[in-house]
């Protein structure tokens, strides 16, 4: 998705901006550009493709100045090209802007400006905004922003430079994140924290429609009505090392390997392991709230949705509380029935997914309590929810989510145990026993990672396959969905997740000699059923791998087994996902795919 960086200070801005854009590369993009105030005039360089193309361009044709803005673009309006790349400038070359988000009424606005004689050179919605700024500009950019912003429908994070005030960056946001960072070397703006973390740890999070006027030695904030406001900065203490590869070939592999620590850190955050007791202050529901609940709805997109499915199943099963999981992209359009005593958990690694933000706002508007299960403190979702359920996963860089998923599922397991206990479905002893099982997971995950060679070898024999089925029942079906998504995202192999009992109702027709079937078999009370489903696939030529702990002889007879350490069925999917992540990784590696930045995908989907 698009990324923004800007700098104004006493130093050359180009280095700051290009470094910041490099830190944003993981988000996925198709072109990049930079605009610099050079001796009172705006210089622009833009290049389609990877950032190195822009860097080469700037090397051949340098820019020099102390104030500038940069952008990585992920095309929405207009194909990826040099012309459509940001920054965009107005016809008089006096204002340049970078923009994240989508201006939904850009067509109408563009027609209006064209009728006034303004000629456009790109196909983008962003150019409409800069031309509006120029058209309505009187004597001050701040006033111009107040004039133009109400005309814009949709979402935006904007960084603006203006020849009339050559050392100032103006920025604002609606629906897309934007932060301002303070540093001794100058001040910065960015769409994401990692972009400027090297220079600034004191970050201001802009709220909807706030405007920041950023100068080398001062930052002023204004609200939507034009009132000057005082804002507090947040200190970010992430370790910079956490945003590096640390010797791993890819961020994804590093993040898979971080999972034992992430599980341990997240567990410690919620559970006092000495007393084997849940830290009450971390949980979203008090005992009386938990007892009064009639329904818990979980909402997310992609991997976060899959974590939610796991969560809703555990909450229903353990706490006997009605629970559903919705896709955030559907929730607001389905006219949901929201119960009086219904609460929500919205799940998002980034905290900036547009559909999930919209679902959160709808749930809040219904008067329900909304907790956010989120990995980025200070993100929109983390700030807007009534309570933050923080996943202690550290920055996740690879587009394919791994460690954030594990942390999300773990927190949902703790939440399910807590609700079950508070609603009288689990005794004190049973709760302690459940928590002790969870406490053993990090070590078991560590042991699993040591078995990566056989997965690597298996991938070296299978990487040319055309399709893969991932099957399972109950929790294992949700696990299969996540395993299939990982495979699709990074190896581009057509992967279908199917509920194992449904195979014979249609998809069995697709099984032929050599079709790869990955069977999730962690749920012992349906293991015999799984063995029958596997047999159905096998006799039609399928090659079947079963993933689970303590396999029965029947299962061993029909499939190659990837065995997990012994583990409680309720929590087993948290271990079983690890070999599936490694499998996707090694398949993608064999196929020469761009693992950390898969085609067509972005790390955080900030547009609908
Ligand atoms: C995960 O591998 C995907 N890249 C994607 O499905 C992701 O989980 C989804 O876009 C939601 O993102 P979020 O957790 O940041 O809201």
JSON list of N, CA and C in Angstrom, two decimals, residues 30-99:
[
{"chain": "A", "resi": 30, "resn": "UNK", "atom": "N", "xyz": [4.38, 0.01, -6.42]},
{"chain": "A", "resi": 30, "resn": "UNK", "atom": "CA", "xyz": [4.73, -0.20, -7.82]},
{"chain": "A", "resi": 30, "resn": "UNK", "atom": "C", "xyz": [5.49, 0.97, -8.43]},
{"chain": "A", "resi": 31, "resn": "UNK", "atom": "N", "xyz": [5.63, 2.06, -7.69]},
{"chain": "A", "resi": 31, "resn": "UNK", "atom": "CA", "xyz": [6.40, 3.21, -8.19]},
{"chain": "A", "resi": 31, "resn": "UNK", "atom": "C", "xyz": [6.71, 4.09, -7.00]},
{"chain": "A", "resi": 32, "resn": "UNK", "atom": "N", "xyz": [7.64, 5.02, -7.20]},
{"chain": "A", "resi": 32, "resn": "UNK", "atom": "CA", "xyz": [8.04, 5.88, -6.07]},
{"chain": "A", "resi": 32, "resn": "UNK", "atom": "C", "xyz": [8.47, 7.24, -6.59]},
{"chain": "A", "resi": 33, "resn": "UNK", "atom": "N", "xyz": [8.45, 8.23, -5.72]},
{"chain": "A", "resi": 33, "resn": "UNK", "atom": "CA", "xyz": [8.84, 9.57, -6.16]},
{"chain": "A", "resi": 33, "resn": "UNK", "atom": "C", "xyz": [9.20, 10.46, -4.99]},
{"chain": "A", "resi": 34, "resn": "UNK", "atom": "N", "xyz": [9.82, 11.59, -5.32]},
{"chain": "A", "resi": 34, "resn": "UNK", "atom": "CA", "xyz": [10.25, 12.53, -4.29]},
{"chain": "A", "resi": 34, "resn": "UNK", "atom": "C", "xyz": [10.14, 13.95, -4.85]},
{"chain": "A", "resi": 35, "resn": "UNK", "atom": "N", "xyz": [9.74, 14.89, -3.99]},
{"chain": "A", "resi": 35, "resn": "UNK", "atom": "CA", "xyz": [9.70, 16.30, -4.39]},
{"chain": "A", "resi": 35, "resn": "UNK", "atom": "C", "xyz": [10.48, 17.10, -3.35]},
{"chain": "A", "resi": 36, "resn": "UNK", "atom": "N", "xyz": [11.38, 17.95, -3.82]},
{"chain": "A", "resi": 36, "resn": "UNK", "atom": "CA", "xyz": [12.27, 18.68, -2.92]},
{"chain": "A", "resi": 36, "resn": "UNK", "atom": "C", "xyz": [12.21, 20.17, -3.24]},
{"chain": "A", "resi": 37, "resn": "UNK", "atom": "N", "xyz": [12.20, 20.97, -2.19]},
{"chain": "A", "resi": 37, "resn": "UNK", "atom": "CA", "xyz": [12.23, 22.41, -2.37]},
{"chain": "A", "resi": 37, "resn": "UNK", "atom": "C", "xyz": [13.69, 22.80, -2.64]},
{"chain": "A", "resi": 38, "resn": "UNK", "atom": "N", "xyz": [13.99, 23.16, -3.89]},
{"chain": "A", "resi": 38, "resn": "UNK", "atom": "CA", "xyz": [15.37, 23.47, -4.27]},
{"chain": "A", "resi": 38, "resn": "UNK", "atom": "C", "xyz": [15.47, 24.95, -4.58]},
{"chain": "A", "resi": 39, "resn": "UNK", "atom": "N", "xyz": [16.12, 25.70, -3.74]},
{"chain": "A", "resi": 39, "resn": "UNK", "atom": "CA", "xyz": [16.28, 27.15, -3.93]},
{"chain": "A", "resi": 39, "resn": "UNK", "atom": "C", "xyz": [14.94, 27.78, -4.30]},
{"chain": "A", "resi": 40, "resn": "UNK", "atom": "N", "xyz": [13.93, 27.45, -3.52]},
{"chain": "A", "resi": 40, "resn": "UNK", "atom": "CA", "xyz": [12.62, 28.10, -3.73]},
{"chain": "A", "resi": 40, "resn": "UNK", "atom": "C", "xyz": [11.79, 27.52, -4.85]},
{"chain": "A", "resi": 41, "resn": "UNK", "atom": "N", "xyz": [12.32, 26.51, -5.56]},
{"chain": "A", "resi": 41, "resn": "UNK", "atom": "CA", "xyz": [11.54, 25.87, -6.62]},
{"chain": "A", "resi": 41, "resn": "UNK", "atom": "C", "xyz": [11.37, 24.38, -6.31]},
{"chain": "A", "resi": 42, "resn": "UNK", "atom": "N", "xyz": [10.30, 23.79, -6.82]},
{"chain": "A", "resi": 42, "resn": "UNK", "atom": "CA", "xyz": [10.06, 22.38, -6.49]},
{"chain": "A", "resi": 42, "resn": "UNK", "atom": "C", "xyz": [10.69, 21.48, -7.56]},
{"chain": "A", "resi": 43, "resn": "UNK", "atom": "N", "xyz": [11.60, 20.61, -7.13]},
{"chain": "A", "resi": 43, "resn": "UNK", "atom": "CA", "xyz": [12.19, 19.61, -8.03]},
{"chain": "A", "resi": 43, "resn": "UNK", "atom": "C", "xyz": [11.55, 18.26, -7.76]},
{"chain": "A", "resi": 44, "resn": "UNK", "atom": "N", "xyz": [11.21, 17.55, -8.84]},
{"chain": "A", "resi": 44, "resn": "UNK", "atom": "CA", "xyz": [10.51, 16.26, -8.66]},
{"chain": "A", "resi": 44, "resn": "UNK", "atom": "C", "xyz": [11.24, 15.15, -9.43]},
{"chain": "A", "resi": 45, "resn": "UNK", "atom": "N", "xyz": [11.37, 13.99, -8.84]},
{"chain": "A", "resi": 45, "resn": "UNK", "atom": "CA", "xyz": [11.86, 12.80, -9.55]},
{"chain": "A", "resi": 45, "resn": "UNK", "atom": "C", "xyz": [10.90, 11.65, -9.24]},
{"chain": "A", "resi": 46, "resn": "UNK", "atom": "N", "xyz": [10.51, 10.89, -10.28]},
{"chain": "A", "resi": 46, "resn": "UNK", "atom": "CA", "xyz": [9.58, 9.78, -10.07]},
{"chain": "A", "resi": 46, "resn": "UNK", "atom": "C", "xyz": [10.01, 8.60, -10.95]},
{"chain": "A", "resi": 47, "resn": "UNK", "atom": "N", "xyz": [9.79, 7.41, -10.46]},
{"chain": "A", "resi": 47, "resn": "UNK", "atom": "CA", "xyz": [10.16, 6.24, -11.27]},
{"chain": "A", "resi": 47, "resn": "UNK", "atom": "C", "xyz": [9.24, 5.07, -10.98]},
{"chain": "A", "resi": 48, "resn": "UNK", "atom": "N", "xyz": [8.82, 4.44, -12.06]},
{"chain": "A", "resi": 48, "resn": "UNK", "atom": "CA", "xyz": [8.01, 3.21, -11.96]},
{"chain": "A", "resi": 48, "resn": "UNK", "atom": "C", "xyz": [8.89, 2.08, -11.44]},
{"chain": "A", "resi": 49, "resn": "UNK", "atom": "N", "xyz": [8.31, 1.13, -10.73]},
{"chain": "A", "resi": 49, "resn": "UNK", "atom": "CA", "xyz": [9.05, -0.06, -10.30]},
{"chain": "A", "resi": 49, "resn": "UNK", "atom": "C", "xyz": [9.68, 0.12, -8.94]},
{"chain": "A", "resi": 50, "resn": "UNK", "atom": "N", "xyz": [10.72, -0.67, -8.71]},
{"chain": "A", "resi": 50, "resn": "UNK", "atom": "CA", "xyz": [11.35, -0.70, -7.40]},
{"chain": "A", "resi": 50, "resn": "UNK", "atom": "C", "xyz": [12.02, 0.63, -7.04]},
{"chain": "A", "resi": 51, "resn": "UNK", "atom": "N", "xyz": [12.25, 0.79, -5.76]},
{"chain": "A", "resi": 51, "resn": "UNK", "atom": "CA", "xyz": [12.83, 2.02, -5.24]},
{"chain": "A", "resi": 51, "resn": "UNK", "atom": "C", "xyz": [14.22, 2.28, -5.82]},
{"chain": "A", "resi": 52, "resn": "UNK", "atom": "N", "xyz": [14.91, 1.20, -6.17]},
{"chain": "A", "resi": 52, "resn": "UNK", "atom": "CA", "xyz": [16.26, 1.41, -6.70]},
{"chain": "A", "resi": 52, "resn": "UNK", "atom": "C", "xyz": [16.21, 2.23, -8.01]},
{"chain": "A", "resi": 53, "resn": "UNK", "atom": "N", "xyz": [15.11, 2.12, -8.74]},
{"chain": "A", "resi": 53, "resn": "UNK", "atom": "CA", "xyz": [14.97, 2.94, -9.97]},
{"chain": "A", "resi": 53, "resn": "UNK", "atom": "C", "xyz": [14.95, 4.42, -9.61]},
{"chain": "A", "resi": 54, "resn": "UNK", "atom": "N", "xyz": [14.23, 4.75, -8.54]},
{"chain": "A", "resi": 54, "resn": "UNK", "atom": "CA", "xyz": [14.18, 6.15, -8.10]},
{"chain": "A", "resi": 54, "resn": "UNK", "atom": "C", "xyz": [15.57, 6.58, -7.59]},
{"chain": "A", "resi": 55, "resn": "UNK", "atom": "N", "xyz": [16.20, 5.69, -6.84]},
{"chain": "A", "resi": 55, "resn": "UNK", "atom": "CA", "xyz": [17.53, 6.02, -6.30]},
{"chain": "A", "resi": 55, "resn": "UNK", "atom": "C", "xyz": [18.51, 6.27, -7.43]},
{"chain": "A", "resi": 56, "resn": "UNK", "atom": "N", "xyz": [18.46, 5.42, -8.47]},
{"chain": "A", "resi": 56, "resn": "UNK", "atom": "CA", "xyz": [19.35, 5.61, -9.63]},
{"chain": "A", "resi": 56, "resn": "UNK", "atom": "C", "xyz": [19.06, 6.95, -10.30]},
{"chain": "A", "resi": 57, "resn": "UNK", "atom": "N", "xyz": [17.78, 7.26, -10.42]},
{"chain": "A", "resi": 57, "resn": "UNK", "atom": "CA", "xyz": [17.39, 8.52, -11.07]},
{"chain": "A", "resi": 57, "resn": "UNK", "atom": "C", "xyz": [17.93, 9.72, -10.29]},
{"chain": "A", "resi": 58, "resn": "UNK", "atom": "N", "xyz": [17.80, 9.64, -8.97]},
{"chain": "A", "resi": 58, "resn": "UNK", "atom": "CA", "xyz": [18.27, 10.76, -8.12]},
{"chain": "A", "resi": 58, "resn": "UNK", "atom": "C", "xyz": [19.80, 10.85, -8.18]},
{"chain": "A", "resi": 59, "resn": "UNK", "atom": "N", "xyz": [20.43, 9.69, -8.33]},
{"chain": "A", "resi": 59, "resn": "UNK", "atom": "CA", "xyz": [21.91, 9.71, -8.43]},
{"chain": "A", "resi": 59, "resn": "UNK", "atom": "C", "xyz": [22.34, 10.37, -9.74]},
{"chain": "A", "resi": 60, "resn": "UNK", "atom": "N", "xyz": [21.65, 10.03, -10.82]},
{"chain": "A", "resi": 60, "resn": "UNK", "atom": "CA", "xyz": [22.00, 10.59, -12.15]},
{"chain": "A", "resi": 60, "resn": "UNK", "atom": "C", "xyz": [21.60, 12.06, -12.24]},
{"chain": "A", "resi": 61, "resn": "UNK", "atom": "N", "xyz": [20.53, 12.40, -11.57]},
{"chain": "A", "resi": 61, "resn": "UNK", "atom": "CA", "xyz": [19.97, 13.74, -11.71]},
{"chain": "A", "resi": 61, "resn": "UNK", "atom": "C", "xyz": [19.62, 14.26, -10.30]},
{"chain": "A", "resi": 62, "resn": "UNK", "atom": "N", "xyz": [20.65, 14.67, -9.56]},
{"chain": "A", "resi": 62, "resn": "UNK", "atom": "CA", "xyz": [20.45, 14.91, -8.13]},
{"chain": "A", "resi": 62, "resn": "UNK", "atom": "C", "xyz": [19.49, 16.04, -7.79]},
{"chain": "A", "resi": 63, "resn": "UNK", "atom": "N", "xyz": [18.94, 15.93, -6.59]},
{"chain": "A", "resi": 63, "resn": "UNK", "atom": "CA", "xyz": [18.09, 16.97, -6.00]},
{"chain": "A", "resi": 63, "resn": "UNK", "atom": "C", "xyz": [18.75, 17.38, -4.70]},
{"chain": "A", "resi": 64, "resn": "UNK", "atom": "N", "xyz": [18.67, 18.64, -4.35]},
{"chain": "A", "resi": 64, "resn": "UNK", "atom": "CA", "xyz": [19.26, 19.09, -3.09]},
{"chain": "A", "resi": 64, "resn": "UNK", "atom": "C", "xyz": [18.33, 20.08, -2.41]},
{"chain": "A", "resi": 65, "resn": "UNK", "atom": "N", "xyz": [18.07, 19.89, -1.16]},
{"chain": "A", "resi": 65, "resn": "UNK", "atom": "CA", "xyz": [17.21, 20.83, -0.46]},
{"chain": "A", "resi": 65, "resn": "UNK", "atom": "C", "xyz": [16.97, 20.36, 0.96]},
{"chain": "A", "resi": 66, "resn": "UNK", "atom": "N", "xyz": [16.35, 21.21, 1.77]},
{"chain": "A", "resi": 66, "resn": "UNK", "atom": "CA", "xyz": [16.16, 20.86, 3.19]},
{"chain": "A", "resi": 66, "resn": "UNK", "atom": "C", "xyz": [14.71, 20.52, 3.53]},
{"chain": "A", "resi": 67, "resn": "UNK", "atom": "N", "xyz": [13.85, 20.64, 2.54]},
{"chain": "A", "resi": 67, "resn": "UNK", "atom": "CA", "xyz": [12.44, 20.31, 2.79]},
{"chain": "A", "resi": 67, "resn": "UNK", "atom": "C", "xyz": [11.93, 19.48, 1.62]},
{"chain": "A", "resi": 68, "resn": "UNK", "atom": "N", "xyz": [11.31, 18.35, 1.93]},
{"chain": "A", "resi": 68, "resn": "UNK", "atom": "CA", "xyz": [10.82, 17.53, 0.82]},
{"chain": "A", "resi": 68, "resn": "UNK", "atom": "C", "xyz": [9.84, 16.47, 1.29]},
{"chain": "A", "resi": 69, "resn": "UNK", "atom": "N", "xyz": [9.18, 15.86, 0.29]},
{"chain": "A", "resi": 69, "resn": "UNK", "atom": "CA", "xyz": [8.22, 14.78, 0.59]},
{"chain": "A", "resi": 69, "resn": "UNK", "atom": "C", "xyz": [8.47, 13.63, -0.39]},
{"chain": "A", "resi": 70, "resn": "UNK", "atom": "N", "xyz": [8.21, 12.41, 0.05]},
{"chain": "A", "resi": 70, "resn": "UNK", "atom": "CA", "xyz": [8.41, 11.25, -0.81]},
{"chain": "A", "resi": 70, "resn": "UNK", "atom": "C", "xyz": [7.26, 10.28, -0.68]},
{"chain": "A", "resi": 71, "resn": "UNK", "atom": "N", "xyz": [7.18, 9.35, -1.63]},
{"chain": "A", "resi": 71, "resn": "UNK", "atom": "CA", "xyz": [6.01, 8.48, -1.68]},
{"chain": "A", "resi": 71, "resn": "UNK", "atom": "C", "xyz": [6.32, 7.16, -2.37]},
{"chain": "A", "resi": 72, "resn": "UNK", "atom": "N", "xyz": [5.77, 6.07, -1.85]},
{"chain": "A", "resi": 72, "resn": "UNK", "atom": "CA", "xyz": [5.74, 4.81, -2.61]},
{"chain": "A", "resi": 72, "resn": "UNK", "atom": "C", "xyz": [4.27, 4.57, -2.94]},
{"chain": "A", "resi": 73, "resn": "UNK", "atom": "N", "xyz": [4.00, 4.28, -4.21]},
{"chain": "A", "resi": 73, "resn": "UNK", "atom": "CA", "xyz": [2.60, 4.19, -4.66]},
{"chain": "A", "resi": 73, "resn": "UNK", "atom": "C", "xyz": [2.18, 2.75, -4.94]},
{"chain": "A", "resi": 74, "resn": "UNK", "atom": "N", "xyz": [0.96, 2.44, -4.61]},
{"chain": "A", "resi": 74, "resn": "UNK", "atom": "CA", "xyz": [0.33, 1.16, -4.94]},
{"chain": "A", "resi": 74, "resn": "UNK", "atom": "C", "xyz": [-0.92, 1.53, -5.71]},
{"chain": "A", "resi": 75, "resn": "UNK", "atom": "N", "xyz": [-0.89, 1.29, -7.02]},
{"chain": "A", "resi": 75, "resn": "UNK", "atom": "CA", "xyz": [-1.88, 1.89, -7.93]},
{"chain": "A", "resi": 75, "resn": "UNK", "atom": "C", "xyz": [-3.32, 1.59, -7.56]},
{"chain": "A", "resi": 76, "resn": "UNK", "atom": "N", "xyz": [-4.15, 2.64, -7.52]},
{"chain": "A", "resi": 76, "resn": "UNK", "atom": "CA", "xyz": [-5.60, 2.46, -7.45]},
{"chain": "A", "resi": 76, "resn": "UNK", "atom": "C", "xyz": [-6.26, 3.17, -8.63]},
{"chain": "A", "resi": 77, "resn": "UNK", "atom": "N", "xyz": [-5.89, 4.44, -8.87]},
{"chain": "A", "resi": 77, "resn": "UNK", "atom": "CA", "xyz": [-6.41, 5.18, -10.02]},
{"chain": "A", "resi": 77, "resn": "UNK", "atom": "C", "xyz": [-5.28, 5.35, -11.03]},
{"chain": "A", "resi": 78, "resn": "UNK", "atom": "N", "xyz": [-5.39, 4.65, -12.15]},
{"chain": "A", "resi": 78, "resn": "UNK", "atom": "CA", "xyz": [-4.34, 4.79, -13.16]},
{"chain": "A", "resi": 78, "resn": "UNK", "atom": "C", "xyz": [-3.25, 3.77, -12.95]},
{"chain": "A", "resi": 79, "resn": "UNK", "atom": "N", "xyz": [-2.72, 3.26, -14.08]},
{"chain": "A", "resi": 79, "resn": "UNK", "atom": "CA", "xyz": [-1.72, 2.18, -14.03]},
{"chain": "A", "resi": 79, "resn": "UNK", "atom": "C", "xyz": [-0.42, 2.65, -13.36]},
{"chain": "A", "resi": 80, "resn": "UNK", "atom": "N", "xyz": [0.39, 1.70, -12.90]},
{"chain": "A", "resi": 80, "resn": "UNK", "atom": "CA", "xyz": [1.69, 2.09, -12.37]},
{"chain": "A", "resi": 80, "resn": "UNK", "atom": "C", "xyz": [2.54, 2.70, -13.49]},
{"chain": "A", "resi": 81, "resn": "UNK", "atom": "N", "xyz": [2.99, 3.93, -13.35]},
{"chain": "A", "resi": 81, "resn": "UNK", "atom": "CA", "xyz": [3.82, 4.58, -14.37]},
{"chain": "A", "resi": 81, "resn": "UNK", "atom": "C", "xyz": [4.54, 5.76, -13.74]},
{"chain": "A", "resi": 82, "resn": "UNK", "atom": "N", "xyz": [5.54, 6.29, -14.46]},
{"chain": "A", "resi": 82, "resn": "UNK", "atom": "CA", "xyz": [6.28, 7.45, -13.94]},
{"chain": "A", "resi": 82, "resn": "UNK", "atom": "C", "xyz": [5.30, 8.61, -13.73]},
{"chain": "A", "resi": 83, "resn": "UNK", "atom": "N", "xyz": [4.42, 8.80, -14.69]},
{"chain": "A", "resi": 83, "resn": "UNK", "atom": "CA", "xyz": [3.51, 9.96, -14.62]},
{"chain": "A", "resi": 83, "resn": "UNK", "atom": "C", "xyz": [2.53, 9.84, -13.46]},
{"chain": "A", "resi": 84, "resn": "UNK", "atom": "N", "xyz": [2.00, 8.65, -13.28]},
{"chain": "A", "resi": 84, "resn": "UNK", "atom": "CA", "xyz": [1.00, 8.48, -12.20]},
{"chain": "A", "resi": 84, "resn": "UNK", "atom": "C", "xyz": [1.63, 8.41, -10.81]},
{"chain": "A", "resi": 85, "resn": "UNK", "atom": "N", "xyz": [2.96, 8.20, -10.76]},
{"chain": "A", "resi": 85, "resn": "UNK", "atom": "CA", "xyz": [3.63, 8.14, -9.45]},
{"chain": "A", "resi": 85, "resn": "UNK", "atom": "C", "xyz": [3.49, 9.50, -8.76]},
{"chain": "A", "resi": 86, "resn": "UNK", "atom": "N", "xyz": [3.58, 9.48, -7.41]},
{"chain": "A", "resi": 86, "resn": "UNK", "atom": "CA", "xyz": [3.55, 10.73, -6.64]},
{"chain": "A", "resi": 86, "resn": "UNK", "atom": "C", "xyz": [5.00, 11.17, -6.41]},
{"chain": "A", "resi": 87, "resn": "UNK", "atom": "N", "xyz": [5.27, 12.39, -6.04]},
{"chain": "A", "resi": 87, "resn": "UNK", "atom": "CA", "xyz": [4.37, 13.51, -5.80]},
{"chain": "A", "resi": 87, "resn": "UNK", "atom": "C", "xyz": [3.76, 14.05, -7.08]},
{"chain": "A", "resi": 88, "resn": "UNK", "atom": "N", "xyz": [2.59, 14.68, -6.93]},
{"chain": "A", "resi": 88, "resn": "UNK", "atom": "CA", "xyz": [1.97, 15.39, -8.04]},
{"chain": "A", "resi": 88, "resn": "UNK", "atom": "C", "xyz": [2.08, 16.88, -7.79]},
{"chain": "A", "resi": 89, "resn": "UNK", "atom": "N", "xyz": [2.23, 17.63, -8.90]},
{"chain": "A", "resi": 89, "resn": "UNK", "atom": "CA", "xyz": [2.35, 19.09, -8.77]},
{"chain": "A", "resi": 89, "resn": "UNK", "atom": "C", "xyz": [1.23, 19.76, -9.56]},
{"chain": "A", "resi": 90, "resn": "UNK", "atom": "N", "xyz": [0.93, 20.99, -9.19]},
{"chain": "A", "resi": 90, "resn": "UNK", "atom": "CA", "xyz": [-0.13, 21.73, -9.89]},
{"chain": "A", "resi": 90, "resn": "UNK", "atom": "C", "xyz": [0.41, 22.29, -11.20]},
{"chain": "A", "resi": 91, "resn": "UNK", "atom": "N", "xyz": [-0.47, 22.87, -12.00]},
{"chain": "A", "resi": 91, "resn": "UNK", "atom": "CA", "xyz": [-0.05, 23.36, -13.33]},
{"chain": "A", "resi": 91, "resn": "UNK", "atom": "C", "xyz": [1.06, 24.41, -13.25]},
{"chain": "A", "resi": 92, "resn": "UNK", "atom": "N", "xyz": [1.07, 25.20, -12.20]},
{"chain": "A", "resi": 92, "resn": "UNK", "atom": "CA", "xyz": [2.10, 26.25, -12.08]},
{"chain": "A", "resi": 92, "resn": "UNK", "atom": "C", "xyz": [3.36, 25.79, -11.37]},
{"chain": "A", "resi": 93, "resn": "UNK", "atom": "N", "xyz": [3.37, 24.50, -11.00]},
{"chain": "A", "resi": 93, "resn": "UNK", "atom": "CA", "xyz": [4.54, 23.93, -10.33]},
{"chain": "A", "resi": 93, "resn": "UNK", "atom": "C", "xyz": [4.88, 24.66, -9.03]},
{"chain": "A", "resi": 94, "resn": "UNK", "atom": "N", "xyz": [3.84, 25.03, -8.29]},
{"chain": "A", "resi": 94, "resn": "UNK", "atom": "CA", "xyz": [4.09, 25.76, -7.04]},
{"chain": "A", "resi": 94, "resn": "UNK", "atom": "C", "xyz": [3.78, 24.93, -5.81]},
{"chain": "A", "resi": 95, "resn": "UNK", "atom": "N", "xyz": [2.97, 23.91, -6.00]},
{"chain": "A", "resi": 95, "resn": "UNK", "atom": "CA", "xyz": [2.57, 23.06, -4.87]},
{"chain": "A", "resi": 95, "resn": "UNK", "atom": "C", "xyz": [2.82, 21.60, -5.27]},
{"chain": "A", "resi": 96, "resn": "UNK", "atom": "N", "xyz": [3.34, 20.81, -4.34]},
{"chain": "A", "resi": 96, "resn": "UNK", "atom": "CA", "xyz": [3.49, 19.36, -4.60]},
{"chain": "A", "resi": 96, "resn": "UNK", "atom": "C", "xyz": [2.85, 18.60, -3.45]},
{"chain": "A", "resi": 97, "resn": "UNK", "atom": "N", "xyz": [2.22, 17.48, -3.81]},
{"chain": "A", "resi": 97, "resn": "UNK", "atom": "CA", "xyz": [1.61, 16.69, -2.72]},
{"chain": "A", "resi": 97, "resn": "UNK", "atom": "C", "xyz": [1.87, 15.19, -2.90]},
{"chain": "A", "resi": 98, "resn": "UNK", "atom": "N", "xyz": [1.85, 14.50, -1.77]},
{"chain": "A", "resi": 98, "resn": "UNK", "atom": "CA", "xyz": [1.81, 13.04, -1.77]},
{"chain": "A", "resi": 98, "resn": "UNK", "atom": "C", "xyz": [0.51, 12.65, -1.05]},
{"chain": "A", "resi": 99, "resn": "UNK", "atom": "N", "xyz": [-0.04, 11.52, -1.46]},
{"chain": "A", "resi": 99, "resn": "UNK", "atom": "CA", "xyz": [-1.38, 11.16, -0.97]},
{"chain": "A", "resi": 99, "resn": "UNK", "atom": "C", "xyz": [-1.49, 9.65, -0.80]}
]
